[in-house]
PDB file of C-alpha atoms in Angstrom:
ATOM      1  CA  MET A   1     128.631 107.458 102.965  1.00 93.00           C
ATOM      2  CA  ARG A   2     126.977 105.088 105.426  1.00 95.00           C
ATOM      3  CA  ALA A   3     123.232 104.571 105.158  1.00 94.00           C
ATOM      4  CA  GLU A   4     121.295 104.952 108.369  1.00 94.00           C
ATOM      5  CA  GLN A   5     118.193 103.244 107.023  1.00 94.00           C
ATOM      6  CA  VAL A   6     116.778 102.054 103.700  1.00 95.00           C
ATOM      7  CA  ILE A   7     113.009 102.355 103.190  1.00 97.00           C
ATOM      8  CA  PRO A   8     111.533 100.809 100.038  1.00 97.00           C
ATOM      9  CA  VAL A   9     108.663 102.657  98.356  1.00 98.00           C
ATOM     10  CA  LEU A  10     106.053 100.287  96.924  1.00 98.00           C
ATOM     11  CA  ARG A  11     103.274 101.262  94.533  1.00 97.00           C
ATOM     12  CA  ILE A  12      99.722 100.567  95.683  1.00 97.00           C
ATOM     13  CA  PHE A  13      96.380 101.186  93.974  1.00 96.00           C
ATOM     14  CA  ASP A  14      93.665 100.556  96.552  1.00 96.00           C
ATOM     15  CA  TYR A  15      93.662 101.706 100.164  1.00 97.00           C
ATOM     16  CA  ASN A  16      91.302  99.001 101.469  1.00 97.00           C
ATOM     17  CA  LYS A  17      93.265  96.175  99.828  1.00 97.00           C
ATOM     18  CA  THR A  18      96.457  97.707 101.233  1.00 98.00           C
ATOM     19  CA  ILE A  19      95.047  97.636 104.765  1.00 98.00           C
ATOM     20  CA  GLU A  20      93.760  94.064 104.345  1.00 98.00           C
ATOM     21  CA  PHE A  21      97.160  92.831 103.129  1.00 98.00           C
ATOM     22  CA  TYR A  22      99.779  94.840 105.031  1.00 98.00           C
ATOM     23  CA  ILE A  23      97.940  95.550 108.297  1.00 98.00           C
ATOM     24  CA  ASP A  24      95.399  92.763 108.784  1.00 98.00           C
ATOM     25  CA  TRP A  25      97.409  89.889 107.297  1.00 98.00           C
ATOM     26  CA  LEU A  26     101.127  90.742 107.535  1.00 98.00           C
ATOM     27  CA  GLY A  27     100.710  92.497 110.866  1.00 98.00           C
ATOM     28  CA  PHE A  28     102.276  95.849 109.999  1.00 98.00           C
ATOM     29  CA  GLU A  29     101.036  99.014 111.685  1.00 98.00           C
ATOM     30  CA  ILE A  30     100.396 102.395 110.128  1.00 98.00           C
ATOM     31  CA  VAL A  31     102.939 104.920 111.391  1.00 98.00           C
ATOM     32  CA  TRP A  32     101.448 107.823 109.437  1.00 98.00           C
ATOM     33  CA  GLU A  33      99.522 108.537 106.265  1.00 97.00           C
ATOM     34  CA  HIS A  34      99.195 111.646 104.119  1.00 97.00           C
ATOM     35  CA  ARG A  35      96.841 112.979 101.473  1.00 96.00           C
ATOM     36  CA  PHE A  36      97.188 116.456 100.002  1.00 95.00           C
ATOM     37  CA  GLU A  37      93.419 116.794 100.268  1.00 95.00           C
ATOM     38  CA  GLU A  38      90.323 114.625 100.382  1.00 93.00           C
ATOM     39  CA  ASN A  39      89.903 112.241  97.447  1.00 93.00           C
ATOM     40  CA  THR A  40      93.576 112.327  96.445  1.00 95.00           C
ATOM     41  CA  PRO A  41      96.141 109.492  96.474  1.00 96.00           C
ATOM     42  CA  VAL A  42      97.465 108.330  99.816  1.00 97.00           C
ATOM     43  CA  TYR A  43     101.117 107.988 100.861  1.00 98.00           C
ATOM     44  CA  LEU A  44     101.725 106.048 104.043  1.00 98.00           C
ATOM     45  CA  GLU A  45     104.441 104.543 106.183  1.00 98.00           C
ATOM     46  CA  VAL A  46     103.929 101.098 107.675  1.00 98.00           C
ATOM     47  CA  LYS A  47     106.212  99.094 109.929  1.00 98.00           C
ATOM     48  CA  LYS A  48     106.599  95.736 111.572  1.00 98.00           C
ATOM     49  CA  GLU A  49     109.423  95.647 114.112  1.00 95.00           C
ATOM     50  CA  ASN A  50     112.334  97.208 112.177  1.00 95.00           C
ATOM     51  CA  ILE A  51     110.886  96.638 108.675  1.00 97.00           C
ATOM     52  CA  ILE A  52     109.549  99.900 107.253  1.00 98.00           C
ATOM     53  CA  PHE A  53     107.816 100.449 103.909  1.00 98.00           C
ATOM     54  CA  HIS A  54     106.423 103.542 102.263  1.00 98.00           C
ATOM     55  CA  LEU A  55     103.313 102.714 100.261  1.00 98.00           C
ATOM     56  CA  SER A  56     102.169 105.159  97.607  1.00 98.00           C
ATOM     57  CA  GLU A  57      99.145 105.564  95.352  1.00 97.00           C
ATOM     58  CA  HIS A  58     100.920 108.435  93.575  1.00 96.00           C
ATOM     59  CA  HIS A  59     101.734 107.800  89.922  1.00 92.00           C
ATOM     60  CA  GLY A  60     105.495 107.827  89.398  1.00 91.00           C
ATOM     61  CA  ASP A  61     106.529 107.152  92.985  1.00 92.00           C
ATOM     62  CA  ALA A  62     107.329 103.501  92.336  1.00 92.00           C
ATOM     63  CA  SER A  63     106.816 100.776  89.759  1.00 90.00           C
ATOM     64  CA  PRO A  64     104.317  98.006  90.446  1.00 89.00           C
ATOM     65  CA  GLY A  65     105.974  94.598  90.420  1.00 92.00           C
ATOM     66  CA  SER A  66     108.904  95.501  92.670  1.00 95.00           C
ATOM     67  CA  SER A  67     110.611  93.013  94.995  1.00 97.00           C
ATOM     68  CA  VAL A  68     111.905  93.535  98.519  1.00 98.00           C
ATOM     69  CA  PHE A  69     114.379  90.986  99.938  1.00 98.00           C
ATOM     70  CA  ILE A  70     114.526  90.853 103.747  1.00 98.00           C
ATOM     71  CA  TRP A  71     116.956  88.983 105.992  1.00 98.00           C
ATOM     72  CA  GLY A  72     115.503  88.308 109.423  1.00 97.00           C
ATOM     73  CA  GLU A  73     114.968  85.920 112.312  1.00 96.00           C
ATOM     74  CA  ASP A  74     112.165  83.483 113.127  1.00 96.00           C
ATOM     75  CA  VAL A  75     110.994  83.357 109.518  1.00 97.00           C
ATOM     76  CA  ALA A  76     109.452  79.876 109.919  1.00 96.00           C
ATOM     77  CA  ARG A  77     107.478  81.052 112.961  1.00 96.00           C
ATOM     78  CA  TYR A  78     106.238  84.148 111.095  1.00 98.00           C
ATOM     79  CA  TYR A  79     105.336  81.954 108.104  1.00 97.00           C
ATOM     80  CA  LYS A  80     103.206  79.691 110.345  1.00 96.00           C
ATOM     81  CA  GLU A  81     101.535  82.729 111.907  1.00 97.00           C
ATOM     82  CA  LEU A  82     100.526  83.965 108.442  1.00 98.00           C
ATOM     83  CA  ILE A  83      99.366  80.562 107.189  1.00 97.00           C
ATOM     84  CA  ASP A  84      97.240  80.118 110.325  1.00 97.00           C
ATOM     85  CA  LYS A  85      95.345  83.322 109.439  1.00 97.00           C
ATOM     86  CA  LYS A  86      94.081  81.584 106.265  1.00 95.00           C
ATOM     87  CA  TYR A  87      94.246  84.728 104.127  1.00 96.00           C
ATOM     88  CA  LYS A  88      92.363  83.682 101.014  1.00 94.00           C
ATOM     89  CA  TYR A  89      94.449  85.654  98.506  1.00 94.00           C
ATOM     90  CA  ASN A  90      97.909  84.378  99.428  1.00 94.00           C
ATOM     91  CA  ARG A  91      99.183  80.963 100.521  1.00 94.00           C
ATOM     92  CA  PRO A  92     102.984  81.077 100.290  1.00 96.00           C
ATOM     93  CA  GLY A  93     105.183  78.027 100.662  1.00 96.00           C
ATOM     94  CA  LEU A  94     108.191  77.797 102.958  1.00 97.00           C
ATOM     95  CA  GLU A  95     111.365  76.645 101.227  1.00 97.00           C
ATOM     96  CA  LYS A  96     115.047  75.976 101.788  1.00 96.00           C
ATOM     97  CA  THR A  97     116.769  77.988  99.101  1.00 97.00           C
ATOM     98  CA  PHE A  98     119.865  77.389  97.011  1.00 97.00           C
ATOM     99  CA  TYR A  99     121.511  80.267  98.920  1.00 97.00           C
ATOM    100  CA  ASP A 100     121.103  78.359 102.215  1.00 97.00           C
ATOM    101  CA  ALA A 101     118.136  80.193 103.672  1.00 97.00           C
ATOM    102  CA  VAL A 102     114.678  79.406 104.970  1.00 97.00           C
ATOM    103  CA  ALA A 103     112.393  81.650 102.925  1.00 98.00           C
ATOM    104  CA  PHE A 104     108.901  82.453 101.761  1.00 98.00           C
ATOM    105  CA  THR A 105     107.535  85.013  99.337  1.00 98.00           C
ATOM    106  CA  VAL A 106     104.296  86.958  99.594  1.00 98.00           C
ATOM    107  CA  ASN A 107     102.745  88.829  96.695  1.00 97.00           C
ATOM    108  CA  ASP A 108     100.794  91.950  97.502  1.00 97.00           C
ATOM    109  CA  PRO A 109      97.591  92.826  95.596  1.00 97.00           C
ATOM    110  CA  PHE A 110      99.568  95.204  93.359  1.00 97.00           C
ATOM    111  CA  GLY A 111     102.207  92.812  92.016  1.00 96.00           C
ATOM    112  CA  ASN A 112     104.953  93.579  94.543  1.00 97.00           C
ATOM    113  CA  LYS A 113     106.877  90.697  96.123  1.00 98.00           C
ATOM    114  CA  ILE A 114     108.270  90.572  99.639  1.00 98.00           C
ATOM    115  CA  ILE A 115     110.768  87.770 100.247  1.00 98.00           C
ATOM    116  CA  PHE A 116     111.392  86.909 103.898  1.00 98.00           C
ATOM    117  CA  ASN A 117     114.666  85.045 104.549  1.00 98.00           C
ATOM    118  CA  GLU A 118     116.634  83.597 107.441  1.00 98.00           C
ATOM    119  CA  LYS A 119     119.998  81.866 107.294  1.00 97.00           C
ATOM    120  CA  PHE A 120     119.408  78.118 107.436  1.00 95.00           C
ATOM    121  CA  ASP A 121     120.400  76.494 110.719  1.00 89.00           C
ATOM    122  CA  ALA A 122     120.158  72.682 110.640  1.00 87.00           C
ATOM    123  CA  GLU A 123     119.504  72.440 114.377  1.00 87.00           C
ATOM    124  CA  LYS A 124     116.984  75.279 114.595  1.00 91.00           C
ATOM    125  CA  HIS A 125     115.113  74.245 111.442  1.00 92.00           C
ATOM    126  CA  LYS A 126     115.240  70.447 111.839  1.00 85.00           C
ATOM    127  CA  GLU A 127     111.447  70.145 112.283  1.00 85.00           C
ATOM    128  CA  VAL A 128     110.463  72.735 109.664  1.00 87.00           C
ATOM    129  CA  GLU A 129     108.419  71.364 106.744  1.00 84.00           C
ATOM    130  CA  PHE A 130     109.443  72.801 103.386  1.00 88.00           C
ATOM    131  CA  ILE A 131     107.566  72.751 100.076  1.00 78.00           C
TER     132      ILE A 131
END
């Protein structure tokens, strides 16, 4: 079996906080959202480039406190973009990890962690300031 795509499902509890964090701050876009009827939990798909998450208010769909580990490119640039937005609920630090990556972790309002990573390149990252 070869996976075509893996999409993490993350538990959320508040639609407005979800939008503030994932859309306004992280820069994801809503692909679609679904409710069975008015005043019921929402289930939505968000994406940024080729990162896709399903976010669910439905009990039992996922456990709060999950972690998603992402390998990518231009992590330091994305980090600076987020820090420059001065989001008052999250101020991650950029670090060089023991596994030879440039990384930062964001914590969503529901206890989930998203860890953005890029393989460390001494030339590319020579002017990056780490915590």
